[in-house]
Coordinates of C-alpha atoms in Angstrom, one line a residue:
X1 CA -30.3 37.0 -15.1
X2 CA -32.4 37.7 -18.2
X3 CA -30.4 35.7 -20.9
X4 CA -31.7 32.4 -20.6
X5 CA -28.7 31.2 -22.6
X6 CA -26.1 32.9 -20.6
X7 CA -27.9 31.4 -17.6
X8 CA -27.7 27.8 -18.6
X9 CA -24.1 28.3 -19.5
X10 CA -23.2 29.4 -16.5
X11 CA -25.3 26.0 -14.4
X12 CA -23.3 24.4 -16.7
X13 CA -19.7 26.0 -15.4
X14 CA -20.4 25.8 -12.1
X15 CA -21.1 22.2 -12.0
X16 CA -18.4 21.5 -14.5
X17 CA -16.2 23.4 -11.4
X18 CA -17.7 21.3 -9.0
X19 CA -17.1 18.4 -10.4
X20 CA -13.8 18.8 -10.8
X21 CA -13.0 20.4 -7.3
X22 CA -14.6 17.1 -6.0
X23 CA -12.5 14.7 -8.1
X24 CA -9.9 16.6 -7.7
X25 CA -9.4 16.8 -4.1
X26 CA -7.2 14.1 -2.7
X27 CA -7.7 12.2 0.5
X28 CA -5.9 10.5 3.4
X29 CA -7.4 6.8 4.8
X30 CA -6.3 5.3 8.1
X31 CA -7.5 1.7 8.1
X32 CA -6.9 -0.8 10.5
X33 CA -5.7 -4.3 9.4
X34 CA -6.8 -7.0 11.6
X35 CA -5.2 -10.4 10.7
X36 CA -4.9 -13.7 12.0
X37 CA -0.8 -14.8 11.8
X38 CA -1.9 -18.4 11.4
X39 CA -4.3 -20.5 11.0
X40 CA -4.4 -21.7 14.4
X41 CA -3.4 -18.8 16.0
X42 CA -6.0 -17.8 19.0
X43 CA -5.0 -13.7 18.7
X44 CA -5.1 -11.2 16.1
X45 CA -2.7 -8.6 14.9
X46 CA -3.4 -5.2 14.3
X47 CA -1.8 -2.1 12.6
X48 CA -2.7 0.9 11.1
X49 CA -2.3 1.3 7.3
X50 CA -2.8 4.5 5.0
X51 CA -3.8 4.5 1.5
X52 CA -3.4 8.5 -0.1
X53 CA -6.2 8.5 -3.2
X54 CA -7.8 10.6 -5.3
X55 CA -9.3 10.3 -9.1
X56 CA -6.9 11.9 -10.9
X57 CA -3.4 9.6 -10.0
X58 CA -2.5 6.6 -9.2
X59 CA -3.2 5.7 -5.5
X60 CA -0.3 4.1 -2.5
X61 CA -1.0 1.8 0.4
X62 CA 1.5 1.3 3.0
X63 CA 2.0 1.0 6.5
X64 CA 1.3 4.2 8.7
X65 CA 4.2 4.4 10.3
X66 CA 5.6 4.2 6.7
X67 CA 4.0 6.4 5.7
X68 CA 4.5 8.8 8.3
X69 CA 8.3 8.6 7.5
X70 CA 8.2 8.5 3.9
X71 CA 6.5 12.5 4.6
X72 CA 9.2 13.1 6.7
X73 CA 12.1 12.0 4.6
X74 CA 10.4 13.8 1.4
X75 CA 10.5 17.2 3.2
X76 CA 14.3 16.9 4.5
X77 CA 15.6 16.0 1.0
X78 CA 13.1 18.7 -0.7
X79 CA 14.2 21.8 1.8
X80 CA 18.0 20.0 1.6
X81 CA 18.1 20.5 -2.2
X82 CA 16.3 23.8 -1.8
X83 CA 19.2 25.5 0.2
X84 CA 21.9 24.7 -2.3
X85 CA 22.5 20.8 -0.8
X86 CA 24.5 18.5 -3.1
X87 CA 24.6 15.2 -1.9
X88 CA 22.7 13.4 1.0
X89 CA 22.5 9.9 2.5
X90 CA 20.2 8.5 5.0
X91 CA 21.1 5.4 7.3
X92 CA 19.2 1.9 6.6
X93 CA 15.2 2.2 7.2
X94 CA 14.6 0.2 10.8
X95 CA 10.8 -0.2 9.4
X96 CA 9.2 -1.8 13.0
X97 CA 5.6 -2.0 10.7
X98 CA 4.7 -6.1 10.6
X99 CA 3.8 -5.1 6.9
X100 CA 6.5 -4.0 4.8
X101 CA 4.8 -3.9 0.9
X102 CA 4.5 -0.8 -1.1
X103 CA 1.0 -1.0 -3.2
X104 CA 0.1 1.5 -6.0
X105 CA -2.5 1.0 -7.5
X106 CA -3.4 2.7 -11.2
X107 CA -7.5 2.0 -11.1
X108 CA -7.9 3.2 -14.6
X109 CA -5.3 0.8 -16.0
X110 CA -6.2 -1.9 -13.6
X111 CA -2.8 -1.9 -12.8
X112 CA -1.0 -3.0 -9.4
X113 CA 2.6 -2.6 -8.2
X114 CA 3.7 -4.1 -5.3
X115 CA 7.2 -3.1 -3.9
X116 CA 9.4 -5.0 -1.2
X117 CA 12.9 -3.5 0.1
X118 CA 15.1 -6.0 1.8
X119 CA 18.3 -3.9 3.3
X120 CA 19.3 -2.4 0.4
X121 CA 17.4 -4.4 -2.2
X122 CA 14.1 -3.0 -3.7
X123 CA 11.7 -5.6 -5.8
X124 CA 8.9 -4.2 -7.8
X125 CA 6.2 -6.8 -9.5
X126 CA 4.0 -5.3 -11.5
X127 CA 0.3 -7.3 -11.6
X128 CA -2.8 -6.9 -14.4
X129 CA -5.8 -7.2 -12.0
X130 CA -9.6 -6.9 -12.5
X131 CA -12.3 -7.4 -9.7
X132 CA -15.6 -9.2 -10.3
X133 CA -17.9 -7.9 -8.2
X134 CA -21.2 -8.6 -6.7
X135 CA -23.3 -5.5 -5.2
X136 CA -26.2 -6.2 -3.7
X137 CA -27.5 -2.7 -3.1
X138 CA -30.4 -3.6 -0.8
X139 CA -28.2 -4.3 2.4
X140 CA -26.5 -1.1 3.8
X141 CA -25.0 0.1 7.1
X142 CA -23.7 2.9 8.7
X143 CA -19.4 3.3 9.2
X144 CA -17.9 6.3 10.5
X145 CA -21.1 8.2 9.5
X146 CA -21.2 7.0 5.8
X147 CA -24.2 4.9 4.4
X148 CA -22.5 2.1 3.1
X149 CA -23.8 -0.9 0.3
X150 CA -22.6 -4.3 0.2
X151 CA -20.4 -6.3 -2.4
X152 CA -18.6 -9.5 -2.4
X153 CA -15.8 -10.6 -4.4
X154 CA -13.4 -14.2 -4.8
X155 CA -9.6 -13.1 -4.4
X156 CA -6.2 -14.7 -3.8
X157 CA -8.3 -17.9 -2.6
X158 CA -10.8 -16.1 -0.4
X159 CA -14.4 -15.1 -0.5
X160 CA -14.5 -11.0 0.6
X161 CA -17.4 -9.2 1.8
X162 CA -16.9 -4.9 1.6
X163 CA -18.7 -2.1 2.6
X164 CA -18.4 1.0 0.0
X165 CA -19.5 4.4 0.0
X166 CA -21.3 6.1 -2.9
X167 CA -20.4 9.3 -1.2
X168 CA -16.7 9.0 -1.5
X169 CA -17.0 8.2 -5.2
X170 CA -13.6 6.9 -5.6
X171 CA -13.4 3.4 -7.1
X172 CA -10.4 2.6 -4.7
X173 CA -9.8 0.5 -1.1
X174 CA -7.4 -1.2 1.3
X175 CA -4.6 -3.3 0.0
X176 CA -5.3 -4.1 -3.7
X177 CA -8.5 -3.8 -3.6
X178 CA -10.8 -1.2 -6.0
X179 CA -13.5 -1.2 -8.9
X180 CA -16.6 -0.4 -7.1
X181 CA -18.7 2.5 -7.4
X182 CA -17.2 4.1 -4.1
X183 CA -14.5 4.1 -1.2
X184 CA -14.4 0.8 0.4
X185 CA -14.2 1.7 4.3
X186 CA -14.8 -2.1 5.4
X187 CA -13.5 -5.6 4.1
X188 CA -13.2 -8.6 5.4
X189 CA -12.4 -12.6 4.3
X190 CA -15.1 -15.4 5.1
X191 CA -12.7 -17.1 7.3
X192 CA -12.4 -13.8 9.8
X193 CA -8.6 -14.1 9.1
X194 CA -8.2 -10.7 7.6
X195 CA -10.4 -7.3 8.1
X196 CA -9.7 -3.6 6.9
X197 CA -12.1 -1.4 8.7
X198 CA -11.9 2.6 8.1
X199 CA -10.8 4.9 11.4
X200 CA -10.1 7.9 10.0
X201 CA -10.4 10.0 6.8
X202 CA -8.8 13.2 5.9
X203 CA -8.8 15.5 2.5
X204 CA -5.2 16.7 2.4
X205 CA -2.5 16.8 -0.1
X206 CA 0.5 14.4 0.7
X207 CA 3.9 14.1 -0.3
X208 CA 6.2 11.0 -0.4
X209 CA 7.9 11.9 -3.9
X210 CA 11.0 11.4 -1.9
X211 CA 10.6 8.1 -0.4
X212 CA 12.6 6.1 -2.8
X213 CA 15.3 8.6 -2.2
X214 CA 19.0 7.1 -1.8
X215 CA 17.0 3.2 -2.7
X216 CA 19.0 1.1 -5.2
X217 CA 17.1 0.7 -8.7
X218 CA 14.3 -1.1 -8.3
X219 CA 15.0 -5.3 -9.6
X220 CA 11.4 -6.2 -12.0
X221 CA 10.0 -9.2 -10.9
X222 CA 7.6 -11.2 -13.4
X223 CA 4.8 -12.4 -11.1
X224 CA 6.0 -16.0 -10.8
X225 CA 9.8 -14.8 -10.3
X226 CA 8.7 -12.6 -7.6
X227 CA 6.9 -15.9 -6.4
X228 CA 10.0 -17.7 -6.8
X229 CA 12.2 -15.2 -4.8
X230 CA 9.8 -15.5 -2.1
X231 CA 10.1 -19.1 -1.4
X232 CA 13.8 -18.7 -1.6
X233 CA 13.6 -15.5 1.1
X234 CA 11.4 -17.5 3.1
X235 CA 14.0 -19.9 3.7
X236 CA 17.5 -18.1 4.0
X237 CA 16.4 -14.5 4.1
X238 CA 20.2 -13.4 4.7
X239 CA 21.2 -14.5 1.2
X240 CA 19.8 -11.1 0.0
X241 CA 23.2 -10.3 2.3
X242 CA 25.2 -11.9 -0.3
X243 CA 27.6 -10.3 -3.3
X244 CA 27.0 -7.0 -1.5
X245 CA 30.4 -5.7 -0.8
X246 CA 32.7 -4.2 -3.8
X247 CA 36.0 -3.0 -4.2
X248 CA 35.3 0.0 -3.2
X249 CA 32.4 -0.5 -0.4
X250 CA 31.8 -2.5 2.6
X251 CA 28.1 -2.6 4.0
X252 CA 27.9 -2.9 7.5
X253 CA 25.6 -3.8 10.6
X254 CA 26.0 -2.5 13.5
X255 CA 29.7 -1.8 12.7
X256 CA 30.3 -5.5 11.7
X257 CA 30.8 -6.6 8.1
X258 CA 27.5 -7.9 6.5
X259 CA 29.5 -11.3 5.4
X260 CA 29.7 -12.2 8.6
X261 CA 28.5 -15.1 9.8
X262 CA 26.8 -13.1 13.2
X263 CA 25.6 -10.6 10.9
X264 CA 24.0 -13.1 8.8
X265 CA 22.5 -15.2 11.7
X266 CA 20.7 -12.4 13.5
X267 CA 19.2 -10.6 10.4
X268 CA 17.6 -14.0 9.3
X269 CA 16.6 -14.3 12.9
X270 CA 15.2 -10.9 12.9
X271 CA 13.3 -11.4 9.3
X272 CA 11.3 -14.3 10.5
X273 CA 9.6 -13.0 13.4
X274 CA 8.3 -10.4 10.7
X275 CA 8.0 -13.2 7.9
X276 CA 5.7 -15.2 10.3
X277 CA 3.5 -12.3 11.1
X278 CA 2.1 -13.7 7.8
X279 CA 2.6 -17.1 7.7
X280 CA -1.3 -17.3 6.9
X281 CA -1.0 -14.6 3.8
X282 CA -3.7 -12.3 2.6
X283 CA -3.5 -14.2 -0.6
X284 CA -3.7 -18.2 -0.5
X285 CA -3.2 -18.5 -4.6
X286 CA -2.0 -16.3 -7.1
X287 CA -4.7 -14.1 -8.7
X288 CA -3.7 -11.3 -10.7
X289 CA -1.7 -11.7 -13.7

């Protein structure tokens, strides 16, 4: 090419192009959570979590098997409405995942939603939340094939050690974790209570648009009333049972009346086998606003 202008213009473009293909391109993480239920349990727990992020939009974390479903259900409602469908119900989620939260994470904002359904309740807490990090860029390791670089950070009352990627430059992680110059594929607390270590990366376009589909409005929770709620759950998780019924409907469990007292008995059961799956939580103390 002869016109030197032209030329640079079009180096210029193509990067430009580049650039944007890159950032533009979203990607699926598998990571596996590791945890320790309490403090003086002997075993772990493990399950496999999925965070969908890219540059451009706010990013979700959630359990894979959630995940998995919430594709599913978005393409039966989408194709339903599609061929003409006017109205749709799905039964009551049996979610068997240990971890039941609903993260979204708006990096540019610094903003953090966290969303917890109980039966047909849906609570959504929305949290201001910066991350002070420290890299130190002289220690580095390999994970799934990635160089990675080290940082640490203080949150929720533990000291956190990750391992980020430049080559992913995404500023995004597991849980509510982000704000480094890369994708973090490993973190893990001091204590070896918790760990998120990378298995498996994809770039892929995913839908769960759908997922809230045939949920109740979403109740806002402040930070300290979502706090508040959970203390109260904690103890009597069936009273999220309670003032359910109407005039006009009656919620059932396996065909029995959601008041009663069997009902009532066996879901709290039920809820604290999950609720002490985390009886030693990823956060100790509040951190994000």
């Amino acid at each position: 090419m002869k016109n030197p202008i032209l030329k640079a213009l079009l180096l210029i473009l193509l990067a430009l192009l580049s650039h944007n293909y890159f950032y533009g391109q979203s990607y699926k993480i598998i990571y596996e959570m590791t945890w320790k239920p309490s403090k003086d349990s002997t075993d772990y727990e493990k399950e496999l979590m999925s965070l969908v992020t890219n540059e451009k939009e706010p990013s979700y974390f959630q359990s894979y098997d959630k995940f998995r479903y919430d594709s599913l259900k978005t393409k039966l409602v989408k194709d339903y409405m599609e061929n003409g469908g006017e109205s749709l119900r799905f039964p009551n989620e049996t979610n068997q995942s240990k971890y039941r939260t609903f993260i979204t994470k708006d990096v540019l904002n610094n903003t953090i939603s966290a969303e917890n359904k109980f039966y047909t309740s849906v609570f959504l807490t929305k949290y201001k939340c910066q991350f002070k990090w420290k890299i130190n860029n002289t220690q580095s390791q390999n994970i799934l094939g990635y160089k990675t670089y080290n940082a640490t950070t203080s949150f929720g009352g533990r000291n956190w050690t990750a391992w980020y990627t430049t080559d992913i430059p995404i500023p995004d992680g597991p849980y509510k974790f982000y704000g480094l110059p890369g994708l973090i594929l490993k973190i893990s607390d001091s204590s070896g209570d918790y760990d998120f270590e990378i298995k498996g990366i994809t770039k892929e376009k995913n839908d769960i648009s759908r997922r809230a589909f045939s949920y109740k409005k979403a109740v806002e929770l402040t930070p300290k009333q979502w706090t508040d709620f959970w203390k109260k759950y904690k103890k009597q998780p069936s009273m999220i049972l309670e003032n359910l019924n109407t005039t006009h409907t009656t919620y059932v469990i396996n065909g029995k009346d959601v008041n009663s007292r069997e009902v009532k008995d066996e879901y709290d059961k039920k809820e604290w086998e999950i609720i002490n799956n985390f009886e030693n939580p990823i956060e100790l103390t509040p951190t994000c606003d």
